[in-house]
Amino acid sequence: MDNDSIKNLLLDIQESELEFSVTMTGKESTRVNGLYKPDTREILLHNKNFKTDNELIYTAIHEYTHHLINEEQIQATGGKLPPSQSKSHTNYFWAKFHSLLAVAEEKGYYKLDLSLSPELDELTKQIREKYIEPNGKLMMELGKELIKAQALCESANIRYEDYIDRILQLPRTTVKSVKKVGMLPAEDAALGFENMKIVAGCKKVDDKAKAVEAIKSGKSPDSVIAMMKKKAKEIDPKERLEKERDRLQKTINELTHRLEFVEESLANF
């Protein structure tokens, strides 16, 4: 492949109105496989790092994802170059990258084919069956036990938070996630613990079902998270206003109580 053919391939995956260049450096790098320069809109590919075009295309799409996000940010700022971000590989980045890979697969530009390695294919099955699903079941059971432990702490007048912190010695955020996972249906254990956390984080039953369906269809965790975030933003205008009203009312009540306290305190001077 040459520079022009790579660029045309990328444009066929998704169009870009922002001009960019692709350059195979002819070099090998131990640090990175490729690089995107947002100020000059250059995609640099250290092609000596790759054994196959498939590997090269994967990295080219990775760097092109940076370019497309750069384009989005420039459009959002009215044509100005966006400020550099400390974290470029965000959840949004990975979700977009994986969606571009899926398009590349559909068009026959890229392959993720485990049949090329029967040994890897068999190992993948073992990882799913021996580790991912059993771990999901184990964490689900742990979640149920933690819910029971909380009830026992309350009946014994023991602070549950202290029990978690100094007896079980578990981070509270972990406990919160595991308890939510414990309330999922048993069949969700096959998703694995990390994916189960994503499903458990969905508030609505319909959203949980959509997240499960997306995971089972092969969507990456980042893609599912991005999908649920996008859906969360698509709130009915009336519902959005009602939520804002409730937040404002809560704030007003808190400030009113605080004001009463301050006035009483001043009256005692």
Tab-separated table of C-alpha atoms in Angstrom:
chain	number	residue	atom	x	y	z
A	1	MET	CA	0.000	0.000	0.000
A	2	ASP	CA	1.118	3.583	-0.589
A	3	ASN	CA	0.177	6.846	1.107
A	4	ASP	CA	-2.589	7.739	-1.346
A	5	SER	CA	-4.248	4.322	-1.205
A	6	ILE	CA	-4.315	4.471	2.614
A	7	LYS	CA	-5.831	7.952	2.532
A	8	ASN	CA	-8.502	6.882	0.029
A	9	LEU	CA	-9.305	3.865	2.172
A	10	LEU	CA	-9.778	6.069	5.232
A	11	LEU	CA	-12.008	8.484	3.337
A	12	ASP	CA	-14.118	5.576	2.124
A	13	ILE	CA	-14.641	4.481	5.730
A	14	GLN	CA	-15.783	8.001	6.667
A	15	GLU	CA	-15.566	11.245	4.745
A	16	SER	CA	-13.633	14.183	6.146
A	17	GLU	CA	-13.974	17.770	4.993
A	18	LEU	CA	-10.779	18.682	6.818
A	19	GLU	CA	-7.742	18.120	4.626
A	20	PHE	CA	-5.109	15.735	6.000
A	21	SER	CA	-2.073	13.822	4.821
A	22	VAL	CA	-0.870	10.267	5.305
A	23	THR	CA	2.832	9.479	5.405
A	24	MET	CA	4.512	6.129	5.878
A	25	THR	CA	7.773	7.078	7.529
A	26	GLY	CA	9.728	4.026	6.430
A	27	LYS	CA	10.897	3.760	10.028
A	28	GLU	CA	10.535	1.417	12.969
A	29	SER	CA	9.611	2.780	16.393
A	30	THR	CA	9.676	1.067	19.773
A	31	ARG	CA	7.467	3.801	21.280
A	32	VAL	CA	4.487	4.192	18.933
A	33	ASN	CA	3.108	2.620	15.771
A	34	GLY	CA	1.717	5.876	14.496
A	35	LEU	CA	1.078	9.511	15.296
A	36	TYR	CA	-1.436	12.230	14.468
A	37	LYS	CA	-0.421	15.892	14.492
A	38	PRO	CA	-3.579	18.000	14.937
A	39	ASP	CA	-1.914	21.311	14.092
A	40	THR	CA	-0.629	20.129	10.689
A	41	ARG	CA	-3.238	17.330	10.271
A	42	GLU	CA	-0.611	14.736	9.473
A	43	ILE	CA	-1.026	10.993	10.007
A	44	LEU	CA	2.392	9.383	10.393
A	45	LEU	CA	2.667	5.596	10.195
A	46	HIS	CA	5.858	3.785	11.199
A	47	ASN	CA	5.279	1.063	8.637
A	48	LYS	CA	8.412	-0.905	9.543
A	49	ASN	CA	6.532	-1.863	12.746
A	50	PHE	CA	4.015	-3.950	10.793
A	51	LYS	CA	4.206	-7.404	9.256
A	52	THR	CA	0.920	-7.138	7.343
A	53	ASP	CA	-1.316	-4.526	5.728
A	54	ASN	CA	-4.005	-5.539	8.221
A	55	GLU	CA	-1.841	-4.277	11.100
A	56	LEU	CA	-1.024	-1.107	9.169
A	57	ILE	CA	-4.691	-0.390	8.470
A	58	TYR	CA	-5.592	-0.858	12.145
A	59	THR	CA	-3.116	1.856	13.145
A	60	ALA	CA	-4.121	4.092	10.241
A	61	ILE	CA	-7.748	3.972	11.385
A	62	HIS	CA	-6.626	4.690	14.951
A	63	GLU	CA	-4.818	7.854	13.879
A	64	TYR	CA	-7.647	8.808	11.521
A	65	THR	CA	-10.019	8.671	14.496
A	66	HIS	CA	-7.911	11.407	16.105
A	67	HIS	CA	-8.236	13.427	12.916
A	68	LEU	CA	-12.031	13.054	12.765
A	69	ILE	CA	-12.377	14.089	16.403
A	70	ASN	CA	-10.067	17.030	15.714
A	71	GLU	CA	-12.388	17.984	12.850
A	72	GLU	CA	-15.446	17.771	15.117
A	73	GLN	CA	-13.784	20.015	17.689
A	74	ILE	CA	-12.778	22.582	15.069
A	75	GLN	CA	-16.348	22.678	13.755
A	76	ALA	CA	-17.668	23.059	17.308
A	77	THR	CA	-15.358	26.039	17.943
A	78	GLY	CA	-16.240	27.837	14.730
A	79	GLY	CA	-13.093	26.959	12.822
A	80	LYS	CA	-10.585	27.546	15.602
A	81	LEU	CA	-7.970	24.962	16.489
A	82	PRO	CA	-9.161	23.306	19.715
A	83	PRO	CA	-6.887	23.358	22.758
A	84	SER	CA	-4.742	20.287	23.250
A	85	GLN	CA	-6.223	17.803	25.716
A	86	SER	CA	-4.243	15.931	28.328
A	87	LYS	CA	-6.236	12.792	27.608
A	88	SER	CA	-6.808	12.017	23.959
A	89	HIS	CA	-7.883	8.370	24.343
A	90	THR	CA	-11.253	9.021	25.951
A	91	ASN	CA	-14.281	6.725	26.029
A	92	TYR	CA	-15.631	8.716	23.083
A	93	PHE	CA	-12.410	8.104	21.142
A	94	TRP	CA	-12.482	4.338	21.636
A	95	ALA	CA	-16.182	4.126	20.800
A	96	LYS	CA	-15.650	6.037	17.544
A	97	PHE	CA	-12.514	4.049	16.715
A	98	HIS	CA	-14.347	0.752	17.173
A	99	SER	CA	-17.249	1.953	15.020
A	100	LEU	CA	-14.777	2.814	12.222
A	101	LEU	CA	-13.160	-0.607	12.550
A	102	ALA	CA	-16.589	-2.186	12.130
A	103	VAL	CA	-17.114	-0.216	8.899
A	104	ALA	CA	-13.663	-1.256	7.695
A	105	GLU	CA	-14.559	-4.895	8.331
A	106	GLU	CA	-17.840	-4.539	6.427
A	107	LYS	CA	-15.984	-3.062	3.461
A	108	GLY	CA	-13.333	-5.787	3.561
A	109	TYR	CA	-10.444	-3.473	4.440
A	110	TYR	CA	-9.719	-4.988	7.828
A	111	LYS	CA	-10.148	-8.404	9.458
A	112	LEU	CA	-10.337	-9.660	13.020
A	113	ASP	CA	-10.340	-13.348	12.131
A	114	LEU	CA	-9.635	-15.852	14.906
A	115	SER	CA	-9.796	-18.702	12.397
A	116	LEU	CA	-6.295	-17.654	11.343
A	117	SER	CA	-5.143	-19.168	14.635
A	118	PRO	CA	-7.154	-22.250	15.714
A	119	GLU	CA	-5.124	-22.316	18.926
A	120	LEU	CA	-6.138	-18.716	19.734
A	121	ASP	CA	-9.753	-19.505	18.843
A	122	GLU	CA	-9.772	-22.431	21.290
A	123	LEU	CA	-8.034	-20.382	23.981
A	124	THR	CA	-10.652	-17.638	23.570
A	125	LYS	CA	-13.425	-20.167	24.228
A	126	GLN	CA	-11.606	-21.376	27.341
A	127	ILE	CA	-11.143	-17.823	28.635
A	128	ARG	CA	-14.861	-17.155	28.237
A	129	GLU	CA	-15.990	-20.456	29.737
A	130	LYS	CA	-13.436	-20.866	32.530
A	131	TYR	CA	-12.847	-17.268	33.619
A	132	ILE	CA	-15.169	-14.561	32.274
A	133	GLU	CA	-18.519	-16.265	32.941
A	134	PRO	CA	-17.510	-17.911	36.271
A	135	ASN	CA	-16.125	-14.550	37.454
A	136	GLY	CA	-19.437	-12.938	36.512
A	137	LYS	CA	-21.328	-15.540	38.550
A	138	LEU	CA	-18.958	-15.163	41.491
A	139	MET	CA	-19.283	-11.380	41.582
A	140	MET	CA	-23.057	-11.682	41.257
A	141	GLU	CA	-23.104	-13.999	44.301
A	142	LEU	CA	-20.815	-11.612	46.174
A	143	GLY	CA	-23.227	-8.783	45.434
A	144	LYS	CA	-26.109	-10.748	46.963
A	145	GLU	CA	-24.019	-11.519	50.046
A	146	LEU	CA	-23.059	-7.864	50.471
A	147	ILE	CA	-26.731	-6.918	50.377
A	148	LYS	CA	-27.369	-9.463	53.150
A	149	ALA	CA	-24.389	-8.123	55.117
A	150	GLN	CA	-25.808	-4.606	54.964
A	151	ALA	CA	-29.135	-5.801	56.364
A	152	LEU	CA	-27.367	-7.652	59.196
A	153	CYS	CA	-25.258	-4.588	59.996
A	154	GLU	CA	-28.372	-2.449	60.245
A	155	SER	CA	-30.160	-4.937	62.508
A	156	ALA	CA	-27.082	-5.099	64.773
A	157	ASN	CA	-26.651	-1.288	64.786
A	158	ILE	CA	-23.250	-1.618	63.099
A	159	ARG	CA	-22.207	1.059	60.633
A	160	TYR	CA	-22.131	-0.720	57.285
A	161	GLU	CA	-19.563	1.731	55.894
A	162	ASP	CA	-17.150	0.949	58.726
A	163	TYR	CA	-17.729	-2.767	58.205
A	164	ILE	CA	-16.871	-2.385	54.518
A	165	ASP	CA	-13.849	-0.168	55.174
A	166	ARG	CA	-12.157	-1.991	58.053
A	167	ILE	CA	-13.538	-5.525	58.193
A	168	LEU	CA	-13.927	-6.521	54.553
A	169	GLN	CA	-11.371	-3.884	53.503
A	170	LEU	CA	-13.115	-3.232	50.197
A	171	PRO	CA	-13.320	0.123	48.367
A	172	ARG	CA	-16.826	1.567	48.705
A	173	THR	CA	-17.105	2.212	44.972
A	174	THR	CA	-16.356	-1.460	44.307
A	175	VAL	CA	-18.958	-2.565	46.826
A	176	LYS	CA	-21.547	-0.268	45.257
A	177	SER	CA	-20.910	-1.738	41.804
A	178	VAL	CA	-20.900	-5.341	43.033
A	179	LYS	CA	-24.202	-4.877	44.884
A	180	LYS	CA	-25.830	-3.560	41.706
A	181	VAL	CA	-24.461	-6.539	39.778
A	182	GLY	CA	-25.947	-8.843	42.419
A	183	MET	CA	-29.425	-7.688	41.434
A	184	LEU	CA	-29.063	-8.631	37.746
A	185	PRO	CA	-30.688	-11.798	36.340
A	186	ALA	CA	-28.514	-14.921	36.496
A	187	GLU	CA	-28.170	-15.214	32.704
A	188	ASP	CA	-26.256	-11.911	32.579
A	189	ALA	CA	-23.281	-13.595	34.261
A	190	ALA	CA	-22.092	-14.747	30.835
A	191	LEU	CA	-21.343	-11.108	29.994
A	192	GLY	CA	-18.526	-10.999	32.555
A	193	PHE	CA	-18.180	-8.719	35.557
A	194	GLU	CA	-16.975	-5.575	33.782
A	195	ASN	CA	-19.794	-5.688	31.233
A	196	MET	CA	-22.264	-6.511	33.994
A	197	LYS	CA	-21.256	-3.277	35.723
A	198	ILE	CA	-22.189	-1.350	32.580
A	199	VAL	CA	-25.601	-3.042	32.458
A	200	ALA	CA	-26.178	-2.556	36.190
A	201	GLY	CA	-25.415	1.149	35.793
A	202	CYS	CA	-28.428	1.603	33.500
A	203	LYS	CA	-31.404	2.941	35.437
A	204	LYS	CA	-34.230	1.828	33.151
A	205	VAL	CA	-35.153	-1.783	32.383
A	206	ASP	CA	-35.303	-1.035	28.654
A	207	ASP	CA	-31.835	0.516	28.763
A	208	LYS	CA	-30.449	-2.550	30.548
A	209	ALA	CA	-31.902	-4.776	27.839
A	210	LYS	CA	-30.404	-2.612	25.082
A	211	ALA	CA	-26.996	-2.662	26.775
A	212	VAL	CA	-27.111	-6.464	27.080
A	213	GLU	CA	-28.120	-6.784	23.433
A	214	ALA	CA	-25.283	-4.480	22.325
A	215	ILE	CA	-22.703	-6.448	24.327
A	216	LYS	CA	-23.933	-9.775	22.983
A	217	SER	CA	-23.806	-8.407	19.431
A	218	GLY	CA	-20.080	-7.788	19.824
A	219	LYS	CA	-19.990	-4.084	20.675
A	220	SER	CA	-16.964	-3.051	22.716
A	221	PRO	CA	-17.528	-1.866	26.310
A	222	ASP	CA	-16.558	1.681	25.303
A	223	SER	CA	-19.088	1.619	22.471
A	224	VAL	CA	-21.855	0.456	24.810
A	225	ILE	CA	-20.987	3.140	27.375
A	226	ALA	CA	-21.008	5.819	24.669
A	227	MET	CA	-24.332	4.526	23.368
A	228	MET	CA	-25.930	4.714	26.818
A	229	LYS	CA	-24.499	8.205	27.413
A	230	LYS	CA	-25.967	9.383	24.120
A	231	LYS	CA	-29.316	7.865	25.020
A	232	ALA	CA	-29.230	9.531	28.435
A	233	LYS	CA	-28.860	12.921	26.732
A	234	GLU	CA	-31.939	12.256	24.630
A	235	ILE	CA	-34.314	13.128	27.469
A	236	ASP	CA	-37.771	14.475	26.802
A	237	PRO	CA	-37.710	18.320	27.158
A	238	LYS	CA	-40.484	18.206	29.760
A	239	GLU	CA	-38.627	15.581	31.776
A	240	ARG	CA	-35.430	17.635	31.581
A	241	LEU	CA	-37.220	20.724	32.907
A	242	GLU	CA	-38.863	18.722	35.677
A	243	LYS	CA	-35.482	17.395	36.777
A	244	GLU	CA	-34.005	20.888	36.707
A	245	ARG	CA	-36.946	22.164	38.765
A	246	ASP	CA	-36.403	19.431	41.365
A	247	ARG	CA	-32.667	20.213	41.570
A	248	LEU	CA	-33.362	23.925	41.974
A	249	GLN	CA	-36.015	23.281	44.625
A	250	LYS	CA	-33.614	21.096	46.564
A	251	THR	CA	-30.927	23.802	46.396
A	252	ILE	CA	-33.399	26.485	47.493
A	253	ASN	CA	-34.473	24.379	50.478
A	254	GLU	CA	-30.871	23.778	51.515
A	255	LEU	CA	-30.009	27.477	51.207
A	256	THR	CA	-33.162	28.455	53.125
A	257	HIS	CA	-32.225	26.165	56.020
A	258	ARG	CA	-28.691	27.524	55.975
A	259	LEU	CA	-29.962	31.117	55.966
A	260	GLU	CA	-32.205	30.393	58.967
A	261	PHE	CA	-29.243	28.902	60.835
A	262	VAL	CA	-27.035	31.913	60.065
A	263	GLU	CA	-29.749	34.380	61.146
A	264	GLU	CA	-30.318	32.510	64.415
A	265	SER	CA	-26.574	32.455	65.049
A	266	LEU	CA	-26.314	36.207	64.415
A	267	ALA	CA	-29.225	36.865	66.776
A	268	ASN	CA	-27.274	35.299	69.636
A	269	PHE	CA	-24.404	37.827	69.350
